[in-house]
Amino acid sequence: MHNIKKKLSLPLAAVCVCCIFSGCSAPVSGHSTGSDTLSQITDTLFKETVTSDAITANYLIKNPEDYGIEMDTYTFGRPYETDSEDVQSEYESLLQTLEAIEPSSLSSDEQLIREILIDTLKTNETLSQYTLLSEPINPLNGDQAMLPVLLNEYTFYDEEDVSHYMELLKDTPDYFDHLLGFEQEKAQAGTFMTENILNNVIDQCQSFIDNPENNLLVTTFSGKLDDELPGLDAQTKADFMQQNEDAVMTYVIPAYESLIDGLEELRPYCSSNGCLGAFEEGKDYYTALIRSVTGTQMSPEEMIDYIDERLDEQITTMAVIAMSNPQIIQDFESAAPVSGSPEDILSQLQSNIQEDFPEAADVTYTVKYVDEALREYLSPAFYLTPPIDGYKENTIYINSEKGEDVKNIDNLFTTLAHEGFPGHLYQQTYFLDTHPDKIRAVLSYSGYSEGWATYIEMLAYDWAYDDDSIAAFMAANQKYSLLLSARLDLAIHYQQWTAEEVGQYLTDRGASSDPELIQSLYDIILQAPANYLSYAVGGAEFERLRQKAEDGLDERFNAKEFHRFILELGPAPFYIIESHLDEWINSL
């Protein structure tokens, strides 16, 4: 995975967001109140989201029966459908129903839910028009890359879950046939991947199946049973282990082999230019995509100006620090942050946040270490988001061997601030502890979630270093790096820059002149459009909103109350957050 620190993502679940609204019940009629209508809509959407596939169900809720949910089948779902007319019709019908609800008939919380759902429906209605420009198979976070991780993280709450897991393994060939069918449609439409990306995908798939007997889904299974079902008797455990090995050999390995063969047949259809902007309607799709990912209403041109301005701000910040401290470059290269075990650092972070952040939810967390078989697939550290009805128990994974000094992770302190306190773990559990409507807990806004964690990571440099100049320089440098990657995303996918143009841009800014490194970065951005934007733009938006609150409140500004407002409002697009922030400022 890429070296940007991020929580474990769920591509198979995430792609279903374009389909979760299909099949909704018809608009409610009769004498139902606005509140009743909204409640029926959110109940329907929640159930359709949870039951869209078994991975999503297992990831989101621990006890489906408490929500009146029964799973008929345990599959990966079939999210990649290219006939969008029915889906768009459902969107339009549901939008009409929501927009017809008089906001004054709703509580303040319900009004917010209505706002967010309308935004989500409009966003996904737009994205659904460009299905064949999406790419479920890529080396960075494609379904074939994340499938082993998602299966390894499928939680066994009881023995029945193991049986459901076996059903999922058996579904792999059919699911991969579904993926391949979608890729065949892309090939016919002229939107198939480039040859470089195809080679990387095939190499990745081949690497996963090269040594079947030691496949990670086999080697990690025993430890998974021990951790999650410690009460299993020896015979039952042995039976499960045999079933798992048989299923991996019979279904999973052959599915990857068939996918490789099928993709090879599509090689003649490889695109010569994988920039989204080079495809018909590609710029329209990319515009919708970046708005979805960032939670803003900026056009690509506006976002380019926005990022360029913030890049200049970071350069100025570093230059000012360097002028006042000529030794800063040498100090920067040798400076060491607060060190210690992950547990010690997380404990320290909980102390650091007491003054400027509201009290955390009363939850527990465990630090776990990634199995060696999974390390190449995962980020340096990640927070595994808990089910909404099981958020009291949390897990942070460290991509390292237990007992190591964890020196393989650059700046573990700020990484754990991003993933733990007051980053993902703190934000997620704080919001769930407010007991929001269940639909709020399943709608994802990566601009908010990754933006918050990035905003926190930058604040954490002040806690990680005793020297204020070093802390400020480190934070500015990291912001610059993220913003630069985001700027290149826009340059490649919207402005259609070549690798040579990207290389010249980086060389002009003293970033890199290594052709191999530049080509690698180019391919990474090419294969996963908008990946960096949720971090860079989301983090910048939180900083902008904080500055707006500081300017509006002056001496009345209180960081703890600002953070409380953001956390209690919860995940949402930034333009909605800002409208509520204006009301909050005016109320004080």
XYZ file of C-alpha atoms in Angstrom:
588
model
C 0.000 0.000 0.000
C 1.019 3.591 -0.375
C 3.021 5.269 2.325
C 0.300 7.765 3.143
C -0.969 6.715 6.548
C -4.601 5.788 6.433
C -7.079 3.647 8.264
C -8.013 0.363 6.663
C -10.358 1.133 3.827
C -13.126 -1.067 2.563
C -13.290 -0.751 -1.206
C -15.802 -3.573 -1.612
C -18.145 -1.831 0.803
C -17.344 1.656 -0.380
C -18.165 0.999 -4.020
C -21.620 -0.113 -2.944
C -22.458 3.439 -1.982
C -23.484 3.952 -5.620
C -25.980 1.110 -5.283
C -27.284 1.288 -1.732
C -30.089 3.597 -2.695
C -31.440 1.358 -5.433
C -34.510 -0.645 -4.678
C -35.751 1.841 -2.081
C -39.414 1.729 -1.276
C -41.646 4.118 -3.140
C -42.113 7.615 -1.725
C -44.247 7.553 1.383
C -47.737 8.931 0.898
C -50.820 9.453 2.982
C -50.776 11.333 6.239
C -47.223 10.531 7.304
C -45.361 13.406 8.877
C -42.048 14.661 7.562
C -40.352 12.942 10.479
C -42.116 9.638 9.712
C -41.162 9.847 6.054
C -37.526 10.578 6.866
C -37.437 7.744 9.398
C -38.787 5.257 6.851
C -36.220 6.397 4.305
C -33.282 6.119 6.703
C -34.434 2.699 7.929
C -34.649 1.417 4.352
C -31.292 2.855 3.366
C -29.598 1.504 6.460
C -30.858 -2.024 5.880
C -29.950 -1.933 2.192
C -26.471 -0.682 3.052
C -25.862 -3.372 5.643
C -27.204 -6.206 3.500
C -25.491 -5.101 0.270
C -22.738 -7.677 0.891
C -21.427 -9.831 3.706
C -18.245 -7.814 4.198
C -20.264 -4.646 4.759
C -22.631 -6.407 7.147
C -19.811 -7.861 9.230
C -17.913 -4.577 9.237
C -20.821 -2.333 10.224
C -22.795 -4.222 12.856
C -22.040 -6.865 15.433
C -25.620 -7.976 16.159
C -27.749 -7.681 12.991
C -30.756 -9.199 14.728
C -30.956 -6.114 16.970
C -31.673 -4.073 13.831
C -34.189 -6.513 12.386
C -31.692 -7.591 9.738
C -31.357 -11.076 8.329
C -28.785 -11.982 5.684
C -30.158 -14.340 3.045
C -26.809 -14.984 1.382
C -23.173 -14.334 2.223
C -21.493 -12.975 -0.879
C -19.354 -10.034 -1.939
C -22.372 -8.506 -3.643
C -22.401 -7.502 -7.292
C -21.869 -3.726 -7.217
C -20.535 -3.061 -10.703
C -23.576 -2.645 -12.881
C -23.349 -0.442 -15.964
C -27.071 0.041 -16.603
C -27.624 3.103 -14.437
C -31.073 4.184 -15.651
C -32.986 2.326 -12.948
C -30.554 3.523 -10.290
C -30.867 7.122 -11.422
C -34.643 6.822 -11.425
C -34.524 5.651 -7.824
C -32.229 8.541 -6.935
C -34.567 11.056 -8.511
C -37.638 9.592 -6.812
C -35.984 9.581 -3.407
C -34.597 13.093 -3.908
C -38.080 14.368 -4.721
C -39.402 12.807 -1.541
C -36.639 14.280 0.624
C -36.844 17.725 -0.949
C -40.615 17.748 -0.437
C -40.195 17.348 3.304
C -40.612 20.724 4.981
C -37.488 21.281 7.112
C -39.518 23.076 9.800
C -41.403 19.799 10.418
C -38.152 18.132 11.488
C -35.961 18.349 14.554
C -32.549 19.965 14.155
C -30.889 16.529 13.986
C -33.381 15.376 11.357
C -32.808 18.524 9.320
C -29.100 17.729 9.256
C -29.789 14.135 8.179
C -32.017 15.424 5.372
C -29.297 17.839 4.212
C -26.660 15.130 4.197
C -28.826 12.560 2.431
C -29.754 15.028 -0.298
C -26.069 15.786 -0.847
C -25.182 12.088 -0.923
C -27.953 11.255 -3.377
C -27.035 14.081 -5.714
C -23.355 13.126 -5.601
C -24.004 9.471 -6.302
C -26.575 10.219 -8.968
C -23.881 12.157 -10.803
C -21.211 9.497 -10.296
C -23.562 6.752 -11.505
C -23.628 8.408 -14.937
C -19.953 7.539 -15.459
C -19.771 3.952 -14.203
C -17.345 2.787 -16.884
C -14.812 5.412 -15.825
C -14.525 3.927 -12.330
C -11.837 1.285 -11.773
C -12.406 -1.534 -9.263
C -9.113 -3.244 -10.162
C -5.905 -1.352 -9.441
C -2.717 -2.166 -7.527
C -3.213 0.456 -4.805
C -6.667 -0.174 -3.407
C -8.453 -2.297 -5.982
C -10.735 -5.138 -4.963
C -8.203 -7.810 -5.910
C -5.569 -6.067 -3.753
C -7.780 -5.512 -0.717
C -9.660 -8.804 -0.780
C -7.048 -10.670 1.346
C -7.050 -7.868 3.916
C -10.833 -7.673 4.057
C -11.154 -11.422 4.467
C -8.482 -11.470 7.137
C -10.374 -8.755 9.033
C -13.746 -10.530 8.777
C -14.666 -10.821 12.445
C -15.719 -14.116 14.001
C -18.149 -13.200 16.769
C -19.318 -16.798 16.993
C -18.877 -20.111 15.200
C -21.674 -19.303 12.761
C -19.580 -16.411 11.442
C -16.900 -18.915 10.435
C -19.471 -20.710 8.287
C -20.481 -17.405 6.707
C -16.815 -16.708 6.006
C -16.500 -20.040 4.207
C -19.460 -19.033 2.022
C -17.603 -15.852 1.135
C -14.519 -17.788 0.087
C -16.693 -19.954 -2.170
C -18.148 -16.807 -3.761
C -14.730 -15.530 -4.881
C -14.776 -17.107 -8.387
C -18.220 -15.703 -9.197
C -17.301 -12.319 -7.798
C -14.112 -12.173 -9.841
C -16.131 -13.182 -12.919
C -18.319 -10.178 -12.133
C -15.241 -7.946 -11.924
C -13.858 -9.333 -15.156
C -17.176 -8.798 -16.917
C -17.063 -5.159 -15.860
C -13.496 -4.835 -17.145
C -14.592 -6.353 -20.467
C -17.266 -3.670 -20.741
C -14.639 -1.025 -19.962
C -12.423 -2.480 -22.678
C -15.220 -2.253 -25.239
C -15.946 1.327 -24.146
C -12.278 2.322 -24.498
C -11.754 3.010 -20.785
C -9.600 0.008 -19.863
C -6.455 0.513 -17.749
C -3.003 1.321 -19.125
C -0.499 -1.447 -19.825
C 1.734 -0.392 -16.894
C -1.176 -0.689 -14.491
C -2.262 -3.986 -16.045
C 1.237 -5.387 -15.558
C 1.231 -4.271 -11.930
C -2.180 -5.829 -11.283
C -1.180 -9.147 -12.852
C 2.142 -9.209 -10.971
C 0.296 -8.485 -7.733
C -2.243 -11.262 -8.323
C 0.502 -13.701 -9.286
C 2.489 -12.855 -6.185
C -0.551 -13.601 -4.021
C -0.966 -17.118 -5.440
C 2.675 -18.100 -6.084
C 2.945 -20.206 -2.943
C -0.571 -21.571 -2.287
C 0.269 -23.700 0.743
C 1.667 -20.632 2.489
C -1.018 -18.240 1.290
C -1.710 -15.634 3.958
C -5.385 -16.660 4.156
C -4.120 -20.073 5.251
C -1.208 -19.064 7.455
C -3.110 -16.407 9.435
C -6.284 -18.413 10.001
C -5.193 -20.381 13.073
C -4.149 -17.231 14.933
C -7.396 -15.552 13.934
C -9.404 -18.397 15.473
C -7.309 -18.229 18.644
C -7.807 -14.466 18.972
C -11.507 -14.261 18.165
C -12.877 -17.641 19.298
C -10.560 -18.679 22.138
C -13.088 -21.180 23.503
C -13.047 -23.474 20.473
C -12.289 -27.099 21.239
C -9.346 -28.644 19.420
C -11.418 -30.762 17.027
C -13.681 -27.901 15.958
C -10.659 -25.696 15.365
C -8.974 -28.413 13.305
C -12.150 -28.869 11.222
C -12.400 -25.129 10.559
C -8.748 -24.957 9.574
C -9.200 -27.808 7.076
C -12.347 -26.222 5.636
C -10.513 -22.917 5.238
C -7.517 -24.459 3.505
C -9.755 -26.452 1.168
C -11.789 -23.328 0.297
C -8.686 -21.234 -0.375
C -7.222 -23.913 -2.653
C -10.505 -24.733 -4.390
C -12.011 -21.280 -4.808
C -9.718 -18.352 -3.998
C -6.516 -19.406 -5.782
C -8.345 -20.482 -8.976
C -10.317 -17.204 -8.917
C -7.070 -15.215 -9.038
C -5.734 -17.483 -11.792
C -8.872 -16.905 -13.875
C -8.692 -13.162 -13.273
C -5.088 -13.096 -14.497
C -6.036 -15.025 -17.649
C -9.043 -12.817 -18.310
C -7.099 -9.597 -17.872
C -4.350 -10.865 -20.170
C -6.937 -11.330 -22.904
C -7.824 -7.649 -22.561
C -4.247 -6.430 -23.058
C -4.947 -5.271 -26.650
C -7.518 -2.860 -25.208
C -5.118 -1.071 -22.838
C -5.451 2.703 -22.868
C -2.490 4.686 -24.062
C -3.346 7.491 -21.639
C -4.957 6.642 -18.308
C -5.653 10.238 -17.245
C -9.367 10.573 -16.559
C -9.456 13.856 -18.444
C -8.373 12.073 -21.631
C -11.568 9.983 -21.760
C -14.893 11.170 -23.104
C -16.746 12.784 -20.164
C -13.670 12.073 -18.053
C -13.408 15.647 -16.803
C -17.055 15.601 -15.760
C -16.524 12.352 -13.864
C -13.358 13.645 -12.202
C -15.179 16.825 -11.147
C -17.874 14.741 -9.473
C -15.279 12.411 -7.970
C -13.213 15.134 -6.297
C -16.335 16.751 -4.877
C -17.369 13.390 -3.436
C -13.922 12.613 -2.028
C -13.240 16.044 -0.535
C -16.753 16.978 0.557
C -16.397 20.399 -1.070
C -18.200 22.100 -3.937
C -15.021 23.289 -5.619
C -14.513 22.844 -9.338
C -11.152 21.390 -10.429
C -9.954 24.868 -11.399
C -10.939 26.261 -8.016
C -9.258 23.354 -6.249
C -6.045 23.903 -8.215
C -5.986 27.550 -7.101
C -6.871 26.504 -3.538
C -4.019 23.990 -3.356
C -1.512 26.294 -5.079
C -2.250 28.988 -2.500
C -1.664 26.582 0.355
C 1.504 25.235 -1.199
C 2.822 28.794 -1.284
C 1.817 29.231 2.366
C 3.881 26.211 3.406
C 6.897 27.389 1.404
C 6.626 30.794 3.080
C 6.300 29.209 6.521
C 9.416 27.086 6.012
C 11.352 30.059 4.574
C 10.462 32.296 7.527
C 11.530 29.604 10.001
C 14.777 29.059 8.084
C 15.577 32.782 8.112
C 15.209 32.941 11.885
C 17.014 29.640 12.409
C 19.667 28.947 9.707
C 20.403 25.571 11.322
C 16.852 24.363 10.806
C 17.655 22.064 7.848
C 20.355 20.222 9.806
C 18.133 20.160 12.895
C 15.202 18.983 10.802
C 17.124 16.005 9.458
C 18.394 14.889 12.856
C 15.457 15.797 15.113
C 13.825 12.907 16.923
C 10.202 13.006 18.134
C 8.888 11.661 21.418
C 9.583 7.938 21.416
C 8.286 4.917 23.248
C 6.081 1.908 22.723
C 2.811 2.431 20.834
C 0.945 2.017 24.118
C 3.119 4.653 25.819
C 2.646 7.101 22.961
C -1.129 6.637 22.905
C -1.225 7.214 26.639
C 0.838 10.375 26.219
C -1.482 11.590 23.480
C -4.497 11.177 25.734
C -2.803 13.516 28.187
C -1.843 15.991 25.459
C -5.408 16.506 24.283
C -7.088 17.246 27.601
C -6.843 21.023 27.341
C -8.054 21.569 23.775
C -10.377 18.620 23.151
C -13.545 17.427 24.889
C -13.406 14.313 27.002
C -13.096 11.145 24.951
C -15.773 8.472 24.948
C -15.333 5.776 27.577
C -13.875 3.086 25.326
C -11.027 0.623 25.361
C -8.442 -0.105 22.722
C -5.890 -2.785 22.000
C -2.664 -2.403 20.053
C -2.080 -5.340 17.736
C 0.726 -6.133 15.337
C 0.200 -7.044 11.708
C 0.988 -10.627 10.803
C 4.107 -10.912 8.658
C 2.063 -12.326 5.785
C 0.018 -9.125 5.614
C 2.697 -6.473 6.088
C 3.282 -5.723 2.427
C -0.440 -5.014 1.973
C -0.942 -2.517 4.763
C 0.022 0.967 5.862
C 2.513 1.582 8.692
C -0.374 1.764 11.151
C -4.154 1.806 10.915
C -7.266 2.048 13.024
C -9.841 -0.622 12.312
C -13.209 1.120 12.546
C -15.454 -0.897 14.906
C -19.068 -1.919 14.278
C -21.536 0.751 15.304
C -22.976 -1.480 18.036
C -19.545 -2.556 19.261
C -17.585 0.687 19.336
C -16.557 0.350 22.971
C -13.771 -2.035 21.958
C -11.226 -0.724 19.459
C -8.074 -1.886 17.736
C -5.055 -0.076 16.341
C -2.684 -2.129 14.230
C 1.045 -1.510 13.977
C 2.693 -2.820 10.829
C 5.682 -4.219 12.648
C 6.791 -7.235 14.594
C 5.708 -7.126 18.219
C 8.584 -6.212 20.474
C 10.473 -4.274 17.839
C 11.464 -0.695 18.519
C 9.095 0.176 15.647
C 11.838 2.155 13.941
C 10.462 1.135 10.562
C 7.624 3.671 10.938
C 8.545 7.289 10.303
C 7.398 9.475 13.195
C 5.299 6.921 15.055
C 4.077 9.668 17.387
C 2.235 11.693 14.731
C 1.122 8.489 13.002
C -0.605 7.330 16.199
C -2.118 10.777 16.700
C -3.628 10.374 13.206
C -4.929 6.860 13.888
C -5.663 7.073 17.600
C -5.993 10.129 19.851
C -7.352 12.552 18.889
C -7.511 11.176 15.339
C -9.637 8.391 13.870
C -10.294 6.346 17.014
C -11.173 9.391 19.108
C -13.353 11.010 16.407
C -15.201 7.822 15.479
C -15.997 6.733 19.022
C -16.837 10.266 20.191
C -19.443 10.579 17.446
C -20.900 7.100 17.989
C -21.109 7.871 21.695
C -23.562 10.687 20.876
C -25.913 7.924 19.588
C -26.581 9.408 16.154
C -29.227 8.083 13.799
C -27.893 4.812 12.415
C -27.801 6.160 8.858
C -25.235 8.754 9.984
C -23.012 5.946 11.193
C -22.855 4.194 7.820
C -22.508 7.099 5.382
C -18.847 7.763 4.691
C -17.277 11.173 4.119
C -13.580 10.679 3.571
C -12.946 14.416 3.345
C -14.218 14.714 6.910
C -12.659 11.552 8.365
C -9.255 11.737 6.692
C -9.294 15.522 6.841
C -9.832 15.412 10.599
C -7.040 12.878 11.106
C -4.681 14.939 8.921
C -5.575 18.137 10.792
C -4.810 16.284 14.026
C -1.546 14.888 12.685
C -0.321 18.412 11.978
C -1.269 19.596 15.470
C 0.586 16.607 16.910
C 3.962 17.906 15.749
C 3.753 20.427 18.586
C 3.372 17.529 21.018
C 6.049 15.402 19.363
C 8.930 17.913 19.484
C 10.222 20.105 22.296
C 11.578 22.692 19.864
C 8.752 24.869 18.486
C 10.708 25.746 15.343
C 11.350 22.117 14.530
C 7.695 21.249 15.153
C 6.460 24.057 12.883
C 8.961 23.201 10.146
C 8.074 19.490 10.309
C 4.342 20.208 10.077
C 4.783 22.626 7.160
C 6.958 20.116 5.320
C 4.386 17.340 5.776
C 1.545 19.602 4.650
C 3.598 20.576 1.618
C 4.153 16.915 0.736
C 0.457 16.080 0.962
C -0.605 19.174 -0.955
C 1.990 18.506 -3.645
C 0.644 14.993 -4.178
C -2.908 16.355 -4.351
C -1.829 19.022 -6.837
C -0.277 16.338 -9.057
C -3.522 14.358 -8.902
C -5.332 17.326 -10.426
C -2.501 17.946 -12.885
C -2.535 14.352 -14.149
C -6.238 13.556 -14.202
C -7.699 16.941 -15.083
C -4.916 18.811 -16.870
C -3.619 15.588 -18.479
C 0.034 16.140 -17.644
C 2.511 13.583 -18.901
C 5.126 11.951 -16.680
C 7.675 14.317 -18.208
C 5.602 17.356 -17.252
C 5.208 16.013 -13.721
C 8.969 15.469 -13.576
C 9.664 19.026 -14.677
C 7.194 20.393 -12.125
C 8.870 18.453 -9.313
C 12.372 19.351 -10.478
C 11.481 23.047 -10.621
C 10.410 22.824 -6.998
C 13.442 20.902 -5.859
C 11.322 17.891 -4.938
C 12.849 15.166 -7.105
C 14.626 14.645 -10.409
C 14.871 10.838 -10.246
C 13.079 9.523 -13.389
C 12.204 6.166 -11.789
C 10.762 7.818 -8.684
C 8.791 10.271 -10.812
C 7.369 7.484 -13.008
C 6.423 5.485 -9.920
C 4.605 8.463 -8.408
C 2.905 9.148 -11.742
C 1.629 5.561 -11.995
C 0.395 5.570 -8.397
C -1.652 8.710 -8.987
C -2.817 7.442 -12.379
C -4.233 4.232 -10.933
C -6.108 5.769 -7.983
C -7.663 9.134 -8.909
C -8.346 11.566 -6.041
C -6.674 9.301 -3.462
C -4.641 12.121 -1.928
C -7.332 14.771 -2.000
C -9.309 13.670 1.044
C -6.162 14.058 3.169
C -4.723 17.255 1.724
C -7.920 19.172 1.018
C -9.797 17.752 4.012
C -6.999 18.740 6.396
C -6.751 22.217 4.842
C -10.514 22.683 5.149
C -10.464 21.973 8.883
C -7.666 24.497 9.295
C -9.665 27.039 7.281
C -12.813 26.470 9.353
C -10.843 26.842 12.562
C -9.354 30.111 11.320
C -12.839 31.308 10.421
C -14.036 30.518 13.951
C -11.014 32.247 15.489
C -11.570 35.347 13.357
C -15.291 35.416 14.072
C -15.025 34.888 17.815
C -11.728 36.650 18.516
C -10.993 36.399 22.261
C -14.132 34.306 22.755
C -12.675 31.475 20.662
C -12.126 28.279 22.614
C -10.375 25.368 20.901
C -12.137 22.764 23.022
C -15.566 24.119 22.125
C -14.672 24.391 18.453
C -13.587 20.768 18.434
C -16.727 19.776 20.345
C -18.861 21.472 17.687
C -17.048 19.639 14.850
C -17.160 16.263 16.586
C -20.819 16.450 17.600
C -21.928 17.619 14.164
C -20.201 14.533 12.766
C -19.165 13.465 9.264
C -20.653 15.676 6.558
C -19.663 17.662 3.476
C -17.704 20.781 4.332
C -20.198 23.248 2.881
C -22.840 21.835 5.245
C -20.415 21.961 8.168
C -19.585 25.573 7.338
C -23.224 26.661 7.254
C -23.729 25.179 10.720
C -20.444 26.715 11.887
C -21.749 30.149 10.875
C -24.848 29.548 13.005
C -22.684 28.362 15.888
C -20.455 31.449 15.720
C -23.469 33.769 15.588
C -25.032 32.042 18.579
C -22.073 32.747 20.875
